[in-house]
Amino acid sequence: MRPPVWRPPIEPSLAEQTVMRLVRRAKLFVFLREHRHELFDEGFQAELAAAWTDSPKGQPPVVPALLALATILQAYTGASDDEVIEATVMDRRWQLVLDCLDAERAPFSKGTLVGFRARLIAHGLDRRLVEQTVALAKAKGGFGDRALRAALDASPLWGAGRVEDTINLLGHALRKALGVIARQQGRGLSWTDGMAAVAAEAGVGLLSGPSVKAALDCDWDDPAARDGALGVVLGFLEAVEAFAAGQQVAAVPGIDAALGAARQVRDQDVQLADSGPPTLRQGVAKDRRISIEDPQMRHGRKSRSRLVDGYKRHVLRDLDSGLVRAVGVTAANVPEAAGATQIAADLAAQQATLAELHIDRAYLSSVLVRDRPQDLAIFCKAWRVRNGPRFAKTDFTLDWEQGLLVCPAGQQLPFTPGGKVQFPATVCQACPLRTQCTTSTRGRSVQIHPTSGCWPSSASGSLLLPGGPSSASASRSSTPWPRSATGKVAAPATWDSARTCLTFAVPRSSITCTSSPVHPGRPSRPHEHR
């Protein structure tokens, strides 16, 4: 059944006016209350309603505009799904926006919110929600069609899937397959009891517990015992595959996916020998799967000492309006530069252009820098350039129009980006500045950076990228460099399959959390689920 059209009151009541006056900082609540009828006009609500099948059966679903507003507020406040439901009853600001002031019961359930989010993405309506919010912000003077001054940065996004070692990954996948078999057979038991009954019938009773390693109960510090346990678990995989084939349920999508995950873990982590027991593979597979529930999560690192299990979030923030204009998410093991492709796609969808782009060095090889137009100024912190007491690279001049490198003594040689310029030994030996430049008998050499030459300004410490206006290299922007380029809304929500609004994005099969809603600057532990 299609959902009805939501027609909330336009003029605020006296009680709502009181709440609006008391809101001091989180002005988005007031903005959404004042303009929700414009954001979700009847045309856009009809687009949202098209995601539901028109059928005379069933109960009318919750109004999608209401759920979309809650999704925007979830991203803004950094609330989890459970906290959203609580806020609709306990927080008058949420009630103000959702037209449920003084409600004693939540207007929707957690399951409804999660299902709406999945439906939103499945029908491509997350992009439409972004476009609709951008159009409203433009109409209300948030920004115009000007070229953007923007900052792009990446931050860790922890996945909520349980990260396990090889043996527990195998056990988790096999338990999942057994649970689906039990549900397909309609045994009328709980998921745990049904899975345990099927495990016993398949001859793999040790899989019925929450941890196969605990059930095996061996000395995991003993390599021989560990290899033996690994062989037992691989035998469980063969037994479950044979049982599923005998029950004629192997082709059921849930079972096939679970068994496929177990095979993937086996192939990436296990070394099978022609003779002798199987052993764990030395080292880490290039694209190793680390979670059964979230197959897209990966090991990564933000720095040498800071490890991440999950994703990297890429956020482009407008330095003038403070709005987040584009977002992207990549696996944690993917270089930051790869996330710029999604940022470029977001900007293209909005028909937005950049005038200035402030980045860190990880994005220098991205498409935004490599394919930049001539009028785009790139600002980036420079590498430290040292050459002891002698001339550093910064003492040389690059003439991009002529394609010449000029040394401090005025000697000129042609260069190509990514190549090396070697000054002749005879020229260097006769140079009066030789002792200040090089001790090499072959003459001074200078390596040109492959990304078209990134030379720091001695006055500002920023990189000079050819192609932009000459003023771009004179100094860095006067705007303070934001720590995460997301400003006030740096903390996204804990959500499943979300990639909506202007403020958050995660892959389609993850539940993530990067910070505590109570303390936005403090990382919180990711939720684990089975």
C-alpha positions as MATLAB code, in Angstrom:
seq = 'MRPPVWRPPIEPSLAEQTVMRLVRRAKLFVFLREHRHELFDEGFQAELAAAWTDSPKGQPPVVPALLALATILQAYTGASDDEVIEATVMDRRWQLVLDCLDAERAPFSKGTLVGFRARLIAHGLDRRLVEQTVALAKAKGGFGDRALRAALDASPLWGAGRVEDTINLLGHALRKALGVIARQQGRGLSWTDGMAAVAAEAGVGLLSGPSVKAALDCDWDDPAARDGALGVVLGFLEAVEAFAAGQQVAAVPGIDAALGAARQVRDQDVQLADSGPPTLRQGVAKDRRISIEDPQMRHGRKSRSRLVDGYKRHVLRDLDSGLVRAVGVTAANVPEAAGATQIAADLAAQQATLAELHIDRAYLSSVLVRDRPQDLAIFCKAWRVRNGPRFAKTDFTLDWEQGLLVCPAGQQLPFTPGGKVQFPATVCQACPLRTQCTTSTRGRSVQIHPTSGCWPSSASGSLLLPGGPSSASASRSSTPWPRSATGKVAAPATWDSARTCLTFAVPRSSITCTSSPVHPGRPSRPHEHR';
ca = [
       0.000    0.000    0.000;
       1.256    3.448   -0.915;
       1.856    5.878    1.960;
      -0.354    8.943    2.322;
       0.760   12.531    1.687;
       2.014   14.345    4.788;
       0.492   17.797    5.281;
       1.834   19.140    8.570;
       0.812   22.590    9.819;
       2.794   25.442    8.286;
       2.357   28.070   10.962;
       3.866   27.079   14.333;
       1.563   26.781   17.311;
       2.156   28.723   20.521;
       3.823   25.683   22.079;
       6.070   25.264   19.039;
       6.987   28.945   19.090;
       8.114   28.526   22.684;
      10.362   25.616   21.756;
      11.777   27.541   18.781;
      12.679   30.500   20.989;
      14.506   28.214   23.425;
      16.691   26.635   20.741;
      19.993   28.474   20.999;
      22.578   26.444   19.073;
      21.112   23.600   16.998;
      19.350   25.904   14.532;
      18.742   23.131   12.011;
      15.735   22.049   14.096;
      14.176   25.492   13.686;
      15.061   25.653    9.994;
      13.454   22.282    9.260;
      10.329   23.213   11.211;
       9.957   26.409    9.212;
      10.633   24.854    5.800;
       9.637   21.180    6.041;
       6.541   21.795    3.879;
       8.796   23.231    1.161;
      11.425   20.493    1.448;
       8.764   17.775    1.202;
       6.300   19.217   -1.258;
       3.683   16.945   -2.807;
       5.847   16.247   -5.852;
       8.796   15.012   -3.811;
       6.509   13.033   -1.507;
       5.078   11.312   -4.577;
       8.614   10.310   -5.596;
       9.218    8.856   -2.145;
       5.872    7.058   -2.158;
       6.748    5.369   -5.470;
       9.196    3.179   -3.548;
       6.205    1.294   -2.108;
       4.054   -1.140   -4.060;
       0.508    0.064   -4.662;
      -1.545   -2.752   -3.153;
      -4.938   -2.821   -1.361;
      -3.527   -5.183    1.252;
      -1.694   -4.271    4.428;
      -1.608   -1.244    6.686;
      -0.626    2.202    5.365;
       3.099    2.722    5.928;
       4.546    5.558    7.973;
       4.724    8.768    5.968;
       8.134    8.710    4.186;
       8.632   12.474    4.612;
       8.527   11.983    8.378;
      11.159    9.241    8.198;
      13.315   11.325    5.849;
      13.261   14.233    8.322;
      14.277   11.860   11.097;
      17.123   10.596    8.912;
      18.400   14.157    8.406;
      18.252   14.846   12.156;
      19.984   11.545   12.861;
      22.937   12.609   10.756;
      22.972   16.094   12.279;
      23.017   14.912   15.893;
      25.033   11.722   15.511;
      22.307    9.593   17.069;
      22.055    5.833   16.743;
      18.858    4.170   15.543;
      17.825    3.426   19.128;
      18.572    7.002   20.165;
      16.410    8.333   17.324;
      13.396    6.481   18.706;
      14.173    7.747   22.201;
      14.602   11.335   20.970;
      11.176   11.368   19.320;
       9.669   10.966   22.798;
      12.216   12.697   25.042;
      13.533   15.620   22.949;
      11.119   18.471   22.201;
      13.337   19.700   19.361;
      12.833   16.415   17.513;
       9.117   16.555   18.272;
       9.016   20.091   16.898;
      10.329   18.964   13.510;
       8.376   15.691   13.348;
       5.041   17.264   14.353;
       4.641   15.119   17.453;
       5.048   17.638   20.262;
       4.387   16.113   23.710;
       3.913   12.641   22.189;
       4.158    9.761   24.652;
       4.876    7.150   21.965;
       7.351    7.255   19.118;
       5.764    7.954   15.710;
       7.644    4.988   14.204;
       9.726    2.010   15.281;
      13.409    1.288   14.850;
      12.630   -1.390   12.280;
      10.561    1.068   10.264;
      13.447    3.563   10.237;
      15.977    0.939    9.142;
      13.632   -0.399    6.474;
      12.985    3.089    5.133;
      16.697    3.750    4.834;
      17.245    0.542    2.883;
      14.292    1.363    0.617;
      15.589    4.909    0.106;
      18.921    3.647   -1.195;
      17.495    0.740   -3.191;
      15.410    3.181   -5.263;
      18.098    5.840   -5.620;
      16.113    8.306   -3.547;
      19.040    9.117   -1.290;
      20.459   11.155   -4.163;
      17.131   12.881   -4.657;
      17.047   13.812   -0.979;
      20.471   15.394   -1.390;
      19.334   17.296   -4.475;
      16.177   18.461   -2.723;
      18.068   19.771    0.297;
      20.598   21.518   -1.943;
      17.781   23.192   -3.895;
      16.150   24.375   -0.670;
      19.439   25.712    0.692;
      19.995   27.655   -2.527;
      16.470   29.068   -2.447;
      16.907   30.227    1.134;
      20.247   31.899    0.504;
      22.473   29.210    1.973;
      24.592   29.379   -1.175;
      24.258   30.197   -4.821;
      25.727   29.011   -8.082;
      29.139   30.489   -7.316;
      32.294   28.414   -7.579;
      33.091   26.863   -4.216;
      35.906   27.442   -1.785;
      36.005   24.031   -0.197;
      38.063   21.804    2.090;
      38.292   18.055    1.550;
      39.418   15.702    4.269;
      39.087   12.058    5.264;
      38.297   10.582    8.658;
      37.913    7.028    9.991;
      34.501    5.404    9.887;
      34.412    2.304   12.055;
      32.266   -0.539   10.798;
      29.861   -2.161   13.245;
      30.278   -5.717   11.984;
      32.088   -8.007   14.379;
      35.772   -8.323   13.475;
      36.924  -11.910   14.048;
      39.894  -14.155   13.434;
      39.885  -16.842   10.777;
      38.389  -19.682   12.806;
      35.596  -17.594   14.285;
      34.872  -16.060   10.867;
      34.377  -19.566    9.487;
      32.216  -20.566   12.444;
      30.120  -17.395   12.192;
      29.428  -17.943    8.481;
      28.483  -21.584    9.007;
      26.159  -20.747   11.930;
      24.468  -18.199    9.715;
      23.935  -20.820    6.996;
      22.500  -23.291    9.518;
      20.141  -20.638   10.891;
      18.788  -19.908    7.401;
      18.265  -23.630    6.806;
      16.315  -23.875   10.076;
      14.122  -20.940    9.066;
      13.529  -22.407    5.601;
      12.416  -25.674    7.156;
       9.927  -23.855    9.414;
      10.835  -25.708   12.599;
       8.905  -23.235   14.772;
      11.878  -22.634   17.074;
      13.829  -19.530   17.941;
      16.761  -18.703   15.701;
      19.277  -20.040   18.232;
      17.352  -23.237   19.012;
      16.585  -23.886   15.353;
      20.208  -23.389   14.367;
      21.351  -25.722   17.168;
      18.893  -28.416   16.054;
      20.049  -28.218   12.437;
      23.709  -28.214   13.541;
      23.169  -31.421   15.500;
      21.378  -33.010   12.543;
      24.258  -32.026   10.234;
      26.821  -33.507   12.636;
      28.423  -30.172   13.504;
      27.078  -29.640   17.006;
      30.098  -27.595   18.051;
      28.849  -24.789   15.817;
      25.744  -24.222   17.962;
      27.613  -22.078   20.484;
      28.433  -18.369   20.096;
      32.147  -19.085   19.523;
      33.568  -22.090   17.738;
      36.977  -21.439   19.307;
      35.458  -21.676   22.777;
      33.712  -24.908   21.780;
      36.929  -26.464   20.442;
      38.742  -25.558   23.690;
      42.329  -26.202   22.648;
      45.677  -24.575   23.342;
      45.711  -21.810   20.742;
      49.335  -21.010   21.494;
      50.335  -24.454   20.282;
      50.797  -24.371   16.470;
      50.001  -28.064   16.111;
      46.784  -27.756   18.124;
      45.814  -24.631   16.187;
      46.331  -26.354   12.840;
      44.343  -29.327   14.037;
      41.444  -27.110   15.093;
      41.575  -25.362   11.725;
      41.250  -28.726   10.018;
      38.200  -29.523   12.172;
      36.483  -26.280   11.200;
      37.235  -26.846    7.514;
      35.636  -30.253    7.946;
      32.564  -28.472    9.356;
      32.435  -26.422    6.160;
      32.375  -29.558    4.021;
      29.730  -31.118    6.267;
      27.434  -28.096    6.091;
      27.864  -27.894    2.309;
      26.910  -31.554    1.982;
      23.952  -31.145    4.362;
      22.649  -28.112    2.474;
      22.934  -29.983   -0.827;
      21.046  -32.952    0.653;
      18.266  -30.700    1.931;
      18.022  -29.081   -1.524;
      18.378  -25.597   -0.061;
      21.908  -24.791   -1.233;
      20.567  -22.371   -3.858;
      18.607  -20.301   -1.321;
      20.227  -16.817   -1.441;
      20.868  -16.549    2.312;
      22.470  -19.986    2.515;
      24.499  -19.522   -0.643;
      25.782  -16.148    0.607;
      26.788  -17.559    4.007;
      28.581  -20.550    2.516;
      30.226  -18.257   -0.035;
      31.531  -16.104    2.820;
      32.998  -19.187    4.512;
      34.720  -20.224    1.288;
      36.081  -16.706    0.839;
      37.608  -16.766    4.330;
      39.088  -20.188    3.657;
      40.631  -19.105    0.362;
      42.114  -15.895    1.749;
      43.423  -17.160    5.105;
      44.165  -20.872    4.785;
      47.137  -22.559    3.145;
      46.143  -26.011    1.891;
      48.981  -28.484    1.423;
      49.069  -31.716   -0.600;
      50.327  -33.511    2.497;
      49.878  -32.483    6.091;
      47.187  -30.457    7.838;
      46.000  -27.065    6.586;
      47.717  -24.061    8.122;
      46.991  -20.379    8.467;
      48.505  -18.351    5.667;
      51.419  -16.132    6.634;
      50.759  -12.429    6.124;
      47.500  -10.724    5.273;
      45.599  -11.122    2.015;
      45.456   -7.966   -0.101;
      41.715   -7.428    0.281;
      41.061   -9.579    3.347;
      37.500   -9.929    4.591;
      37.338   -9.203    8.319;
      33.617   -9.463    9.106;
      30.805  -11.811    8.144;
      27.961   -9.365    8.760;
      29.604   -6.508    6.870;
      31.535   -7.874    3.885;
      32.796   -4.427    2.822;
      34.726   -3.662    6.017;
      38.510   -3.735    5.748;
      41.580   -3.256    7.919;
      43.168    0.145    7.470;
      45.061    2.835    9.297;
      44.699    6.562    9.755;
      48.301    6.889   10.879;
      51.192    4.664   11.885;
      49.683    4.116   15.321;
      45.950    4.482   14.627;
      44.266    1.434   13.124;
      40.765    1.369   11.649;
      38.423   -1.545   10.993;
      35.827   -0.341    8.538;
      35.891    2.602    6.164;
      37.179    6.071    5.367;
      34.730    8.929    5.088;
      35.519   11.759    2.661;
      33.740   15.065    3.273;
      33.875   18.237    1.170;
      32.869   21.295    3.185;
      32.032   24.711    1.763;
      34.319   27.116    3.618;
      31.981   30.072    3.104;
      28.576   28.626    4.002;
      29.750   25.797    6.255;
      27.550   23.325    4.364;
      28.774   19.852    3.492;
      28.460   19.726   -0.289;
      29.741   16.254   -1.143;
      30.537   12.991    0.589;
      32.180    9.705   -0.255;
      33.019    6.452    1.502;
      35.745    3.961    0.689;
      37.047    0.869    2.418;
      39.664    1.563    5.089;
      42.437   -0.035    3.019;
      41.856    2.199   -0.021;
      44.077    5.284   -0.490;
      42.409    8.624    0.237;
      42.835    9.741   -3.357;
      40.347    7.087   -4.504;
      37.571    8.773   -2.506;
      37.850   11.915   -4.611;
      36.096   10.107   -7.473;
      32.888    9.987   -5.438;
      33.341   13.629   -4.430;
      33.697   14.625   -8.071;
      30.530   12.658   -8.934;
      28.602   14.419   -6.149;
      29.733   17.826   -7.393;
      28.869   16.935  -10.971;
      25.361   15.848   -9.920;
      24.889   19.281   -8.312;
      26.510   21.059  -11.285;
      28.873   22.671   -8.787;
      32.374   23.885   -9.595;
      35.399   24.587   -7.428;
      37.371   27.801   -7.242;
      39.625   26.767   -4.343;
      40.293   23.312   -2.942;
      42.097   22.811    0.366;
      43.406   19.268    0.764;
      46.092   17.243    2.453;
      48.871   15.530    0.537;
      47.018   12.211    0.299;
      44.694   13.748   -2.331;
      47.444   15.075   -4.605;
      47.126   12.095   -6.944;
      43.299   12.280   -7.031;
      41.151   13.125  -10.030;
      40.289   16.475   -8.480;
      43.937   17.521   -8.733;
      45.000   15.536  -11.781;
      42.063   16.685  -13.950;
      41.679   20.160  -12.468;
      40.721   23.115  -14.677;
      43.103   26.005  -15.188;
      41.204   28.318  -12.840;
      41.171   25.969   -9.824;
      43.558   26.906   -7.006;
      44.842   23.996   -4.913;
      46.051   24.599   -1.348;
      47.971   21.897    0.479;
      50.536   21.639    3.235;
      53.938   21.148    1.672;
      56.397   18.375    2.313;
      59.370   19.320    4.367;
      62.189   20.025    1.932;
      65.693   19.665    3.331;
      69.116   19.530    1.774;
      71.318   20.284    4.745;
      73.245   23.578    4.366;
      72.865   23.550    0.559;
      70.158   24.789   -1.773;
      66.888   22.865   -1.471;
      64.323   22.338   -4.222;
      62.501   25.436   -3.074;
      65.454   27.561   -4.181;
      64.869   26.477   -7.788;
      62.227   28.123   -9.972;
      59.784   26.317  -12.231;
      58.721   28.210  -15.327;
      55.580   26.337  -16.318;
      54.867   28.399  -19.399;
      58.289   27.655  -20.876;
      58.731   24.262  -19.211;
      62.055   25.295  -17.707;
      63.747   24.710  -14.356;
      65.929   27.633  -13.272;
      68.676   27.104  -10.685;
      69.768   29.790   -8.164;
      72.654   30.749  -10.489;
      70.243   31.286  -13.407;
      71.022   28.124  -15.407;
      67.948   26.769  -17.252;
      67.026   23.252  -18.314;
      63.754   21.793  -19.625;
      61.759   19.485  -17.354;
      58.843   17.058  -17.484;
      56.532   16.282  -14.526;
      57.659   13.084  -12.851;
      61.107   13.251  -14.413;
      64.560   14.246  -13.187;
      66.559   17.264  -14.304;
      70.338   16.705  -14.369;
      72.500   19.808  -14.647;
      75.751   19.183  -16.592;
      78.814   18.524  -14.461;
      80.878   21.067  -16.433;
      78.327   23.809  -15.748;
      78.154   23.012  -12.043;
      81.932   22.831  -11.639;
      82.320   26.325  -13.074;
      79.437   27.767  -11.052;
      80.386   30.243   -8.270;
      77.516   28.872   -6.122;
      78.644   25.243   -6.421;
      79.632   24.864   -2.757;
      76.176   26.062   -1.730;
      74.417   23.706   -4.135;
      76.076   20.284   -4.498;
      79.149   18.181   -3.835;
      78.418   15.718   -6.626;
      81.009   15.422   -9.375;
      78.176   14.705  -11.824;
      76.359   17.980  -11.171;
      73.148   18.864   -9.361;
      69.991   16.879  -10.050;
      66.378   17.793   -9.173;
      63.451   15.357   -9.172;
      60.149   16.847  -10.382;
      57.033   15.615   -8.589;
      54.823   13.371  -10.785;
      51.635   15.348   -9.986;
      52.780   18.225  -12.179;
      55.151   19.677   -9.617;
      54.169   20.522   -6.056;
      56.482   23.220   -4.809;
      56.095   24.850   -1.399;
      55.933   28.574   -0.993;
      58.698   29.680    1.340;
      56.393   32.285    2.823;
      53.343   30.121    3.461;
      54.395   26.474    3.449;
      51.633   25.637    0.963;
      52.081   23.716   -2.258;
      52.159   25.554   -5.551;
      50.226   23.644   -8.181;
      50.496   24.921  -11.753;
      47.293   25.458  -13.603;
      45.611   27.703  -11.051;
      45.943   31.481  -10.850;
      49.267   32.880   -9.742;
      47.686   34.367   -6.630;
      46.889   30.896   -5.394;
      50.503   30.306   -4.487;
      51.036   33.542   -2.627;
      49.545   32.456    0.669;
      47.244   29.922    2.232;
      43.612   30.684    2.825;
      42.816   32.846    5.827;
      40.141   30.333    6.784;
      41.409   28.113    9.630;
      42.030   24.576    8.460;
      39.255   22.410    9.966;
      40.306   19.273   11.738;
      37.926   17.034    9.823;
      36.405   19.431    7.282;
      32.951   18.618    8.636;
      32.654   21.316   11.269;
      29.702   21.121   13.585;
      28.199   18.012   12.042;
      31.382   15.943   12.067;
      29.748   13.080   14.003;
      27.509   10.918   11.806;
      24.872    8.626   13.145;
      24.968    4.921   13.812;
      22.943    3.624   10.934;
      22.424    0.793    8.495;
      22.792    1.252    4.762;
      22.799    5.046    4.889;
      24.050    7.470    2.282;
      21.631   10.362    2.531;
      21.500   14.114    3.181;
      24.414   16.483    2.921;
      26.105   15.362    6.085;
      26.719   11.646    6.101;
      27.437    8.579    4.058;
      28.241    4.931    4.674;
      28.376    1.815    2.510;
      25.221   -0.035    1.816;
      25.634   -2.912    4.218;
      27.157   -1.441    7.317;
      26.102   -0.006   10.621;
      28.699    2.494   11.691;
      29.532    4.873   14.486;
      32.411    7.304   14.661;
      31.697    9.245   17.812;
      29.542    9.367   20.883;
      26.322   11.388   20.473;
      26.723   12.608   24.045;
      30.367   13.583   23.524;
      30.753   14.266   19.760;
      34.514   14.574   19.979;
      34.982   11.272   21.746;
      35.112    8.049   19.698;
      32.673    5.387   20.790;
      32.938    1.646   20.456;
      31.220    0.271   17.363;
      28.163   -1.882   17.977;
      28.586   -5.563   17.254;
      25.815   -7.720   15.920;
      25.409  -11.261   14.814;
];
